[in-house]
mmCIF file of C-alpha atoms and ligand atoms in Angstrom:
data_model
loop_
_atom_site.group_PDB
_atom_site.id
_atom_site.type_symbol
_atom_site.label_atom_id
_atom_site.label_comp_id
_atom_site.label_asym_id
_atom_site.label_seq_id
_atom_site.Cartn_x
_atom_site.Cartn_y
_atom_site.Cartn_z
ATOM 1 C CA MET I 1 -11.889 0.697 -21.250
ATOM 2 C CA PHE I 2 -9.746 3.029 -23.468
ATOM 3 C CA ILE I 3 -11.202 6.109 -24.834
ATOM 4 C CA GLY I 4 -9.675 5.616 -28.057
ATOM 5 C CA LYS I 5 -13.002 4.453 -29.398
ATOM 6 C CA LYS I 6 -14.900 7.319 -28.335
ATOM 7 C CA ARG I 7 -14.329 10.860 -29.920
ATOM 8 C CA LEU I 8 -13.594 13.384 -27.228
ATOM 9 C CA GLY I 9 -15.121 16.156 -29.172
ATOM 10 C CA GLU I 10 -18.435 14.627 -28.805
ATOM 11 C CA MET I 11 -18.208 14.405 -24.978
ATOM 12 C CA PRO I 12 -19.305 17.421 -22.846
ATOM 13 C CA ALA I 13 -16.617 18.608 -20.699
ATOM 14 C CA ASN I 14 -18.219 17.544 -17.458
ATOM 15 C CA GLU I 15 -18.177 14.020 -18.629
ATOM 16 C CA ILE I 16 -14.490 13.843 -18.990
ATOM 17 C CA THR I 17 -13.398 11.769 -15.987
ATOM 18 C CA ASP I 18 -10.184 11.935 -14.258
ATOM 19 C CA HIS I 19 -9.516 8.508 -15.658
ATOM 20 C CA GLU I 20 -9.810 9.959 -19.172
ATOM 21 C CA VAL I 21 -7.738 12.926 -18.445
ATOM 22 C CA TYR I 22 -4.999 10.668 -16.979
ATOM 23 C CA LEU I 23 -4.993 8.241 -19.939
ATOM 24 C CA ASN I 24 -4.757 11.216 -22.353
ATOM 25 C CA ARG I 25 -2.069 12.872 -20.151
ATOM 26 C CA ARG I 26 -0.137 9.642 -20.553
ATOM 27 C CA GLN I 27 -0.721 9.582 -24.280
ATOM 28 C CA PHE I 28 0.790 13.125 -24.536
ATOM 29 C CA LEU I 29 3.649 12.479 -22.330
ATOM 30 C CA ASN I 30 4.415 9.244 -24.440
ATOM 31 C CA GLY I 31 4.359 11.704 -27.605
ATOM 32 C CA SER I 32 1.418 9.854 -28.956
ATOM 33 C CA ALA I 33 -1.264 12.463 -28.382
ATOM 34 C CA THR I 34 -3.559 12.627 -31.472
ATOM 35 C CA VAL I 35 -5.522 15.384 -32.846
ATOM 36 C CA ALA I 36 -8.555 14.193 -31.075
ATOM 37 C CA THR I 37 -6.802 14.408 -27.600
ATOM 38 C CA ALA I 38 -5.449 17.909 -28.325
ATOM 39 C CA SER I 39 -8.640 19.551 -26.984
ATOM 40 C CA LEU I 40 -7.670 18.032 -23.543
ATOM 41 C CA LEU I 41 -4.197 19.431 -23.335
ATOM 42 C CA PRO I 42 -4.963 22.285 -21.124
ATOM 43 C CA LEU I 43 -6.733 20.192 -18.704
ATOM 44 C CA SER I 44 -3.856 17.587 -18.596
ATOM 45 C CA MET I 45 -1.263 20.176 -18.279
ATOM 46 C CA ALA I 46 -3.332 21.681 -15.385
ATOM 47 C CA HIS I 47 -3.305 18.386 -13.822
ATOM 48 C CA ALA I 48 0.415 17.948 -14.302
ATOM 49 C CA GLU I 49 0.999 21.203 -12.782
ATOM 50 C CA THR I 50 -0.159 20.215 -9.386
ATOM 51 C CA SER I 51 1.400 16.838 -9.399
ATOM 52 C CA PRO I 52 4.993 15.513 -9.366
ATOM 53 C CA GLU I 53 6.741 14.708 -12.525
ATOM 54 C CA PRO I 54 5.752 11.368 -13.805
ATOM 55 C CA THR I 55 8.232 8.604 -13.767
ATOM 56 C CA PHE I 56 6.769 5.495 -15.199
ATOM 57 C CA LEU I 57 5.724 5.772 -18.780
ATOM 58 C CA ASP I 58 4.692 3.312 -21.471
ATOM 59 C CA LEU I 59 3.322 0.843 -18.830
ATOM 60 C CA LYS I 60 1.768 -2.278 -19.865
ATOM 61 C CA GLN I 61 -1.841 -2.350 -19.157
ATOM 62 C CA SER I 62 -3.051 -5.248 -17.146
ATOM 63 C CA SER I 63 -6.001 -7.340 -18.208
ATOM 64 C CA PHE I 64 -6.969 -7.488 -14.522
ATOM 65 C CA SER I 65 -7.853 -3.601 -14.467
ATOM 66 C CA THR I 66 -11.489 -2.404 -13.763
ATOM 67 C CA ASP I 67 -12.818 0.274 -15.954
ATOM 68 C CA ASP I 68 -14.573 1.933 -13.004
ATOM 69 C CA LYS I 69 -14.135 5.640 -12.909
ATOM 70 C CA LEU I 70 -10.770 6.616 -11.241
ATOM 71 C CA THR I 71 -10.689 8.326 -7.914
ATOM 72 C CA SER I 72 -9.003 11.736 -8.273
ATOM 73 C CA TYR I 73 -5.198 11.856 -7.722
ATOM 74 C CA ASP I 74 -5.963 14.487 -5.047
ATOM 75 C CA SER I 75 -8.104 12.098 -3.033
ATOM 76 C CA VAL I 76 -5.761 9.238 -3.480
ATOM 77 C CA THR I 77 -2.902 11.290 -2.221
ATOM 78 C CA THR I 78 -4.475 13.380 0.545
ATOM 79 C CA TYR I 79 -7.091 10.933 2.173
ATOM 80 C CA ASN I 80 -4.883 8.091 3.675
ATOM 81 C CA ASN I 81 -4.525 5.749 6.492
ATOM 82 C CA PHE I 82 -0.756 5.301 7.544
ATOM 83 C CA TYR I 83 -0.723 5.303 11.334
ATOM 84 C CA GLU I 84 3.026 5.761 11.337
ATOM 85 C CA PHE I 85 2.141 9.380 10.361
ATOM 86 C CA GLY I 86 -0.933 10.013 12.627
ATOM 87 C CA THR I 87 -4.235 8.353 12.931
ATOM 88 C CA ASP I 88 -6.333 10.759 10.927
ATOM 89 C CA LYS I 89 -6.697 10.734 7.198
ATOM 90 C CA ALA I 90 -5.077 14.161 6.582
ATOM 91 C CA SER I 91 -1.871 13.774 8.658
ATOM 92 C CA PRO I 92 0.001 11.379 6.373
ATOM 93 C CA ALA I 93 -0.083 13.748 3.391
ATOM 94 C CA ILE I 94 1.327 16.482 5.595
ATOM 95 C CA LEU I 95 3.913 14.501 7.694
ATOM 96 C CA ALA I 96 5.151 11.975 5.008
ATOM 97 C CA THR I 97 6.269 14.531 2.449
ATOM 98 C CA LYS I 98 9.916 13.926 2.955
ATOM 99 C CA PHE I 99 9.393 10.042 3.456
ATOM 100 C CA PRO I 100 11.463 8.148 2.910
ATOM 101 C CA ASP I 101 14.661 10.042 3.623
ATOM 102 C CA LYS I 102 16.399 9.706 0.215
ATOM 103 C CA SER I 103 19.816 9.977 1.764
ATOM 104 C CA LYS I 104 19.310 6.569 3.462
ATOM 105 C CA PRO I 105 19.238 3.439 1.345
ATOM 106 C CA TRP I 106 15.967 1.539 1.330
ATOM 107 C CA ARG I 107 16.636 -2.141 2.108
ATOM 108 C CA VAL I 108 14.411 -5.004 1.727
ATOM 109 C CA THR I 109 15.206 -8.358 3.353
ATOM 110 C CA ILE I 110 13.730 -11.500 2.115
ATOM 111 C CA GLU I 111 14.137 -14.353 4.475
ATOM 112 C CA GLY I 112 12.604 -17.403 6.199
ATOM 113 C CA GLU I 113 11.664 -20.731 4.660
ATOM 114 C CA GLY I 114 13.188 -20.094 1.184
ATOM 115 C CA ASP I 115 16.143 -21.173 -0.745
ATOM 116 C CA LYS I 116 17.164 -17.701 -1.989
ATOM 117 C CA PRO I 117 17.131 -15.282 0.966
ATOM 118 C CA GLY I 118 18.810 -12.044 0.436
ATOM 119 C CA GLU I 119 18.970 -8.318 1.282
ATOM 120 C CA TYR I 120 18.296 -5.994 -1.515
ATOM 121 C CA ASP I 121 18.641 -2.178 -2.206
ATOM 122 C CA TYR I 122 15.248 -1.074 -3.569
ATOM 123 C CA ASP I 123 16.577 -0.575 -7.110
ATOM 124 C CA ASP I 124 18.068 -3.942 -7.263
ATOM 125 C CA LEU I 125 14.947 -5.494 -5.812
ATOM 126 C CA ILE I 126 12.685 -4.223 -8.332
ATOM 127 C CA ARG I 127 15.050 -4.160 -11.432
ATOM 128 C CA PRO I 128 14.163 -7.863 -12.565
ATOM 129 C CA PHE I 129 10.602 -7.210 -12.782
ATOM 130 C CA THR I 130 8.376 -5.850 -15.558
ATOM 131 C CA LEU I 131 6.267 -2.984 -14.100
ATOM 132 C CA GLU I 132 2.644 -2.660 -15.241
ATOM 133 C CA GLU I 133 -0.275 -0.425 -14.588
ATOM 134 C CA ARG I 134 -3.172 -2.012 -12.720
ATOM 135 C CA ILE I 135 -6.513 -0.323 -12.054
ATOM 136 C CA TYR I 136 -7.916 -1.814 -8.875
ATOM 137 C CA ARG I 137 -10.843 -1.298 -6.601
ATOM 138 C CA PHE I 138 -9.793 -0.721 -3.019
ATOM 139 C CA ARG I 139 -11.923 -0.699 0.018
ATOM 140 C CA CYS I 140 -11.134 0.323 3.347
ATOM 141 C CA VAL I 141 -12.847 -1.470 6.409
ATOM 142 C CA GLU I 142 -14.224 1.893 7.555
ATOM 143 C CA GLY I 143 -16.553 1.953 4.527
ATOM 144 C CA TRP I 144 -14.874 4.219 1.946
ATOM 145 C CA SER I 145 -13.475 2.900 -1.355
ATOM 146 C CA MET I 146 -11.361 4.311 -4.217
ATOM 147 C CA VAL I 147 -10.223 3.178 -7.832
ATOM 148 C CA ILE I 148 -6.592 3.620 -8.189
ATOM 149 C CA PRO I 149 -4.244 3.022 -11.205
ATOM 150 C CA TRP I 150 -1.430 1.363 -9.515
ATOM 151 C CA VAL I 151 2.039 0.786 -10.951
ATOM 152 C CA GLY I 152 3.718 -2.571 -9.737
ATOM 153 C CA PHE I 153 4.384 -6.002 -10.423
ATOM 154 C CA PRO I 154 2.891 -9.412 -9.302
ATOM 155 C CA LEU I 155 4.139 -10.471 -5.857
ATOM 156 C CA ALA I 156 4.181 -13.943 -7.429
ATOM 157 C CA ASP I 157 7.113 -12.908 -9.623
ATOM 158 C CA LEU I 158 9.301 -12.075 -6.569
ATOM 159 C CA ILE I 159 8.168 -15.203 -4.700
ATOM 160 C CA LYS I 160 9.140 -17.403 -7.361
ATOM 161 C CA ARG I 161 12.636 -15.971 -7.509
ATOM 162 C CA ALA I 162 12.912 -16.290 -3.618
ATOM 163 C CA GLN I 163 12.081 -20.007 -3.831
ATOM 164 C CA PRO I 164 10.134 -20.771 -0.864
ATOM 165 C CA ASN I 165 10.221 -24.367 0.493
ATOM 166 C CA SER I 166 7.510 -26.755 1.447
ATOM 167 C CA ARG I 167 7.350 -25.233 5.075
ATOM 168 C CA ALA I 168 6.396 -21.816 3.588
ATOM 169 C CA LYS I 169 2.672 -21.657 4.311
ATOM 170 C CA TYR I 170 2.544 -17.989 4.825
ATOM 171 C CA VAL I 171 4.212 -14.673 3.930
ATOM 172 C CA GLU I 172 4.833 -12.115 6.577
ATOM 173 C CA PHE I 173 5.493 -8.433 5.544
ATOM 174 C CA THR I 174 7.022 -5.875 7.872
ATOM 175 C CA THR I 175 6.827 -1.973 7.536
ATOM 176 C CA LEU I 176 9.991 0.131 8.369
ATOM 177 C CA TYR I 177 10.375 0.863 12.121
ATOM 178 C CA ASP I 178 12.171 4.402 12.368
ATOM 179 C CA PRO I 179 10.426 6.761 14.743
ATOM 180 C CA GLU I 180 12.747 9.648 13.608
ATOM 181 C CA GLN I 181 11.067 9.338 10.179
ATOM 182 C CA MET I 182 7.880 8.050 11.315
ATOM 183 C CA PRO I 183 6.461 10.263 14.249
ATOM 184 C CA GLY I 184 3.363 8.070 14.658
ATOM 185 C CA GLN I 185 5.659 5.349 16.013
ATOM 186 C CA SER I 186 6.409 7.315 19.069
ATOM 187 C CA ARG I 187 2.899 6.761 20.219
ATOM 188 C CA LYS I 188 1.699 3.214 21.109
ATOM 189 C CA VAL I 189 -1.356 3.068 19.012
ATOM 190 C CA LEU I 190 -0.245 -0.024 17.449
ATOM 191 C CA ASP I 191 2.392 -2.746 18.133
ATOM 192 C CA TRP I 192 5.185 -1.338 15.927
ATOM 193 C CA PRO I 193 6.321 -2.085 13.512
ATOM 194 C CA TYR I 194 3.319 -2.821 11.411
ATOM 195 C CA VAL I 195 3.019 -6.398 10.312
ATOM 196 C CA GLU I 196 0.798 -8.064 7.872
ATOM 197 C CA GLY I 197 0.507 -11.579 6.329
ATOM 198 C CA LEU I 198 -1.100 -13.687 3.509
ATOM 199 C CA ARG I 199 -1.372 -17.301 2.987
ATOM 200 C CA ILE I 200 1.216 -18.359 0.398
ATOM 201 C CA ASP I 201 -1.470 -19.116 -2.120
ATOM 202 C CA GLU I 202 -3.034 -15.751 -1.628
ATOM 203 C CA ALA I 203 0.355 -14.056 -2.076
ATOM 204 C CA MET I 204 0.930 -16.026 -5.261
ATOM 205 C CA ASN I 205 -2.493 -14.978 -6.688
ATOM 206 C CA PRO I 206 -1.917 -13.136 -9.827
ATOM 207 C CA LEU I 207 -4.079 -10.126 -8.404
ATOM 208 C CA THR I 208 -1.647 -9.547 -5.573
ATOM 209 C CA LEU I 209 0.606 -6.622 -6.452
ATOM 210 C CA LEU I 210 3.809 -5.149 -5.024
ATOM 211 C CA SER I 211 3.152 -1.422 -5.977
ATOM 212 C CA VAL I 212 5.953 1.169 -6.480
ATOM 213 C CA GLY I 213 3.715 3.939 -7.952
ATOM 214 C CA LEU I 214 0.302 5.188 -8.767
ATOM 215 C CA TYR I 215 -1.146 7.364 -11.456
ATOM 216 C CA GLY I 216 2.130 6.688 -13.380
ATOM 217 C CA GLN I 217 4.272 8.346 -10.843
ATOM 218 C CA GLU I 218 6.468 7.006 -7.881
ATOM 219 C CA LEU I 219 4.524 6.250 -4.687
ATOM 220 C CA LEU I 220 4.482 9.380 -2.415
ATOM 221 C CA GLY I 221 5.239 8.849 1.250
ATOM 222 C CA GLN I 222 1.697 8.864 2.381
ATOM 223 C CA ASN I 223 0.802 5.941 -0.120
ATOM 224 C CA GLY I 224 3.578 3.643 1.321
ATOM 225 C CA ALA I 225 6.843 4.591 -0.660
ATOM 226 C CA PRO I 226 8.864 3.122 -1.959
ATOM 227 C CA ILE I 227 7.150 -0.199 -2.060
ATOM 228 C CA ARG I 228 3.813 -1.506 -0.555
ATOM 229 C CA LEU I 229 1.464 -4.346 -1.084
ATOM 230 C CA VAL I 230 -1.962 -4.169 -2.847
ATOM 231 C CA VAL I 231 -4.456 -6.871 -2.290
ATOM 232 C CA PRO I 232 -7.582 -5.714 -3.929
ATOM 233 C CA TRP I 233 -10.045 -8.336 -2.716
ATOM 234 C CA LYS I 234 -9.133 -7.682 1.097
ATOM 235 C CA TYR I 235 -9.818 -4.643 3.383
ATOM 236 C CA GLY I 236 -7.386 -1.762 2.867
ATOM 237 C CA PHE I 237 -5.351 -2.570 5.960
ATOM 238 C CA LYS I 238 -3.938 -5.750 4.476
ATOM 239 C CA SER I 239 -2.177 -3.803 1.861
ATOM 240 C CA ILE I 240 0.893 -2.956 4.093
ATOM 241 C CA LYS I 241 2.999 0.081 3.189
ATOM 242 C CA SER I 242 6.768 0.902 3.102
ATOM 243 C CA ILE I 243 7.986 -2.759 3.297
ATOM 244 C CA VAL I 244 11.323 -3.636 4.666
ATOM 245 C CA ASN I 245 11.023 -7.467 5.343
ATOM 246 C CA ILE I 246 9.425 -10.237 3.644
ATOM 247 C CA ARG I 247 9.499 -13.570 5.465
ATOM 248 C CA PHE I 248 8.325 -17.067 4.461
ATOM 249 C CA VAL I 249 6.823 -18.758 7.649
ATOM 250 C CA GLU I 250 5.220 -21.962 8.676
ATOM 251 C CA GLU I 251 2.754 -20.449 11.133
ATOM 252 C CA MET I 252 0.002 -17.794 10.371
ATOM 253 C CA PRO I 253 1.533 -14.437 11.250
ATOM 254 C CA ASN I 254 -0.059 -12.283 13.902
ATOM 255 C CA SER I 255 -0.676 -8.959 12.138
ATOM 256 C CA ALA I 256 -0.619 -5.632 13.867
ATOM 257 C CA TRP I 257 -4.422 -5.348 13.538
ATOM 258 C CA MET I 258 -5.022 -8.786 14.771
ATOM 259 C CA LYS I 259 -3.051 -7.828 17.958
ATOM 260 C CA ALA I 260 -4.825 -4.556 18.441
ATOM 261 C CA GLY I 261 -8.217 -6.193 18.232
ATOM 262 C CA PRO I 262 -8.548 -9.891 17.468
ATOM 263 C CA ARG I 263 -12.368 -9.675 17.549
ATOM 264 C CA GLU I 264 -12.487 -6.890 14.996
ATOM 265 C CA TYR I 265 -9.749 -7.793 12.665
ATOM 266 C CA GLY I 266 -9.087 -11.440 11.405
ATOM 267 C CA PHE I 267 -6.350 -12.904 9.358
ATOM 268 C CA TYR I 268 -8.094 -13.144 6.166
ATOM 269 C CA SER I 269 -10.057 -9.854 6.140
ATOM 270 C CA ASN I 270 -11.698 -10.505 2.752
ATOM 271 C CA VAL I 271 -14.056 -7.832 1.649
ATOM 272 C CA ASN I 272 -17.521 -9.368 2.567
ATOM 273 C CA PRO I 273 -20.815 -7.444 2.566
ATOM 274 C CA ASP I 274 -22.384 -10.372 4.715
ATOM 275 C CA VAL I 275 -19.831 -10.400 7.519
ATOM 276 C CA ASP I 276 -20.034 -6.966 9.388
ATOM 277 C CA HIS I 277 -17.173 -5.573 11.384
ATOM 278 C CA PRO I 278 -18.384 -4.970 15.072
ATOM 279 C CA ARG I 279 -18.345 -1.368 14.619
ATOM 280 C CA TRP I 280 -19.306 -0.874 10.886
ATOM 281 C CA SER I 281 -21.711 -2.570 8.515
ATOM 282 C CA GLN I 282 -19.907 -3.804 5.506
ATOM 283 C CA SER I 283 -22.608 -4.019 3.161
ATOM 284 C CA ARG I 284 -22.306 -0.704 1.448
ATOM 285 C CA GLU I 285 -19.452 1.605 0.795
ATOM 286 C CA ARG I 286 -18.756 5.207 -0.451
ATOM 287 C CA ARG I 287 -16.616 5.895 -3.330
ATOM 288 C CA LEU I 288 -14.507 8.988 -2.532
ATOM 289 C CA GLY I 289 -15.914 11.728 -4.747
ATOM 290 C CA GLU I 290 -19.246 10.167 -4.803
ATOM 291 C CA PHE I 291 -22.403 11.249 -3.017
ATOM 292 C CA LEU I 292 -24.544 8.000 -2.841
ATOM 293 C CA LYS I 293 -23.426 4.785 -1.356
ATOM 294 C CA ARG I 294 -23.082 1.713 -3.277
ATOM 295 C CA LYS I 295 -23.375 -1.876 -2.525
ATOM 296 C CA THR I 296 -20.122 -3.572 -1.617
ATOM 297 C CA GLU I 297 -19.358 -6.789 -3.567
ATOM 298 C CA LEU I 298 -18.048 -10.084 -2.191
ATOM 299 C CA TYR I 299 -14.348 -10.160 -2.515
ATOM 300 C CA ASN I 300 -14.570 -6.522 -3.694
ATOM 301 C CA GLY I 301 -15.843 -7.760 -7.025
ATOM 302 C CA TYR I 302 -12.845 -10.164 -7.673
ATOM 303 C CA GLU I 303 -14.695 -13.340 -6.936
ATOM 304 C CA GLU I 304 -14.033 -14.941 -10.158
ATOM 305 C CA GLN I 305 -10.281 -14.759 -9.479
ATOM 306 C CA VAL I 306 -10.159 -15.509 -5.726
ATOM 307 C CA ALA I 307 -13.249 -17.419 -4.526
ATOM 308 C CA HIS I 308 -11.390 -20.782 -5.033
ATOM 309 C CA LEU I 309 -8.920 -19.835 -2.491
ATOM 310 C CA TYR I 310 -11.633 -20.125 0.256
ATOM 311 C CA THR I 311 -13.819 -23.065 -0.908
ATOM 312 C CA GLY I 312 -14.975 -25.109 2.148
ATOM 313 C CA MET I 313 -14.068 -22.312 4.498
ATOM 314 C CA ASP I 314 -16.652 -20.649 6.838
ATOM 315 C CA LEU I 315 -16.132 -17.023 6.048
ATOM 316 C CA THR I 316 -18.009 -15.804 9.179
ATOM 317 C CA LYS I 317 -15.334 -17.700 11.228
ATOM 318 C CA ASN I 318 -12.430 -16.966 9.127
ATOM 319 C CA PHE I 319 -13.156 -13.307 8.778
HETATM 320 N N1 MTE P 1 2.392 0.394 7.353
HETATM 321 C C1 MTE P 1 1.169 0.612 7.270
HETATM 322 N N2 MTE P 1 0.533 0.180 6.224
HETATM 323 C C2 MTE P 1 -0.916 0.552 5.933
HETATM 324 C C3 MTE P 1 -1.564 1.096 6.928
HETATM 325 C C4 MTE P 1 -0.822 1.734 8.122
HETATM 326 O O1 MTE P 1 -1.238 2.495 9.009
HETATM 327 N N3 MTE P 1 0.561 1.408 8.155
HETATM 328 N N4 MTE P 1 -2.948 1.571 6.824
HETATM 329 C C5 MTE P 1 -3.741 0.558 5.987
HETATM 330 C C6 MTE P 1 -5.051 0.850 5.737
HETATM 331 S S1 MTE P 1 -6.154 0.777 6.974
HETATM 332 C C7 MTE P 1 -5.498 1.331 4.596
HETATM 333 S S2 MTE P 1 -7.205 1.681 4.235
HETATM 334 C C8 MTE P 1 -4.553 1.438 3.410
HETATM 335 C C9 MTE P 1 -4.613 2.934 2.901
HETATM 336 O O2 MTE P 1 -3.720 2.938 1.806
HETATM 337 P P1 MTE P 1 -3.734 4.449 0.851
HETATM 338 O O3 MTE P 1 -3.624 5.388 1.975
HETATM 339 O O4 MTE P 1 -2.667 4.389 0.047
HETATM 340 O O5 MTE P 1 -4.962 4.584 0.238
HETATM 341 O O6 MTE P 1 -3.236 1.245 3.830
HETATM 342 C C10 MTE P 1 -2.964 0.086 4.724
HETATM 343 N N5 MTE P 1 -1.489 -0.101 5.034
HETATM 344 MO MO1 MO P 2 -8.285 0.885 6.223
#
């Protein structure tokens, strides 16, 4: 997947993808830009000018990364679902620019059926973990998809430290509730705060990521700063943003979307082209930035890693 093998000079300019620009920019910022990448510098610089300063460098590349073409930084940060900042795709980028308020500490509580509960400041929470870059496919239940270079660490690493006990069958996640910072919470479009959940083995799967950044930079408010979940084989809404609470529970959590529409949103919400949402077919999807739709793959293409979690389950009932 690395362009190191290809000679950039041989590539027509219009074939240089965002992905390649991004990787070259990272090499450049790491001080390891070679003569071959020098031709890309003006482009890389142009990209850097419009985006915040990068904060994560020298990230370990994950073997789980896809080599699909990256969705542009612009699309990833301006086309968002984050109902706490409005129900349309453009509002979060406009209304979450100052989120979260840096003058307030961000605390995450870990509680429930575990031997090591605790309340952590964001910095203390993430300090023990090794951040890596993971390029994941991401698909919204509404039918659009993206490919995003996340920065994060496996949720499993955090769970192991928290030592859930044998009653911990599920993990429940909760987003911040603060209508002063999140104007969308003043309207009752969902039962706030936003809640999501995973079965404990889904949460422990090596694909499941706690993300703190994307495109090598800290998460912006609209993408769920400072810390959000990324579950690449499930519809986008399972990837809960701006998490303040992680709780180990015995009963299946009732997510905000299950409460809003139990017939439309099930607990599992695995990407499945054969099980349609009542209002949208799930058989095809449109990658942001592409014209033609493409076929949606079972488990979003991560079948090899996750199919075993659902053997013997009827996926039309457990949707
Ligand atoms: N707290 C919270 N998390 C959320 C949402 C939300 O409205 N509130 N929307 C979900 C939906 S529907 C999608 S598709 C993804 C979008 O993530 P992105 O904007 O970073 O692409 O976030 C998910 N996480
Ligand atoms: Mo979504």
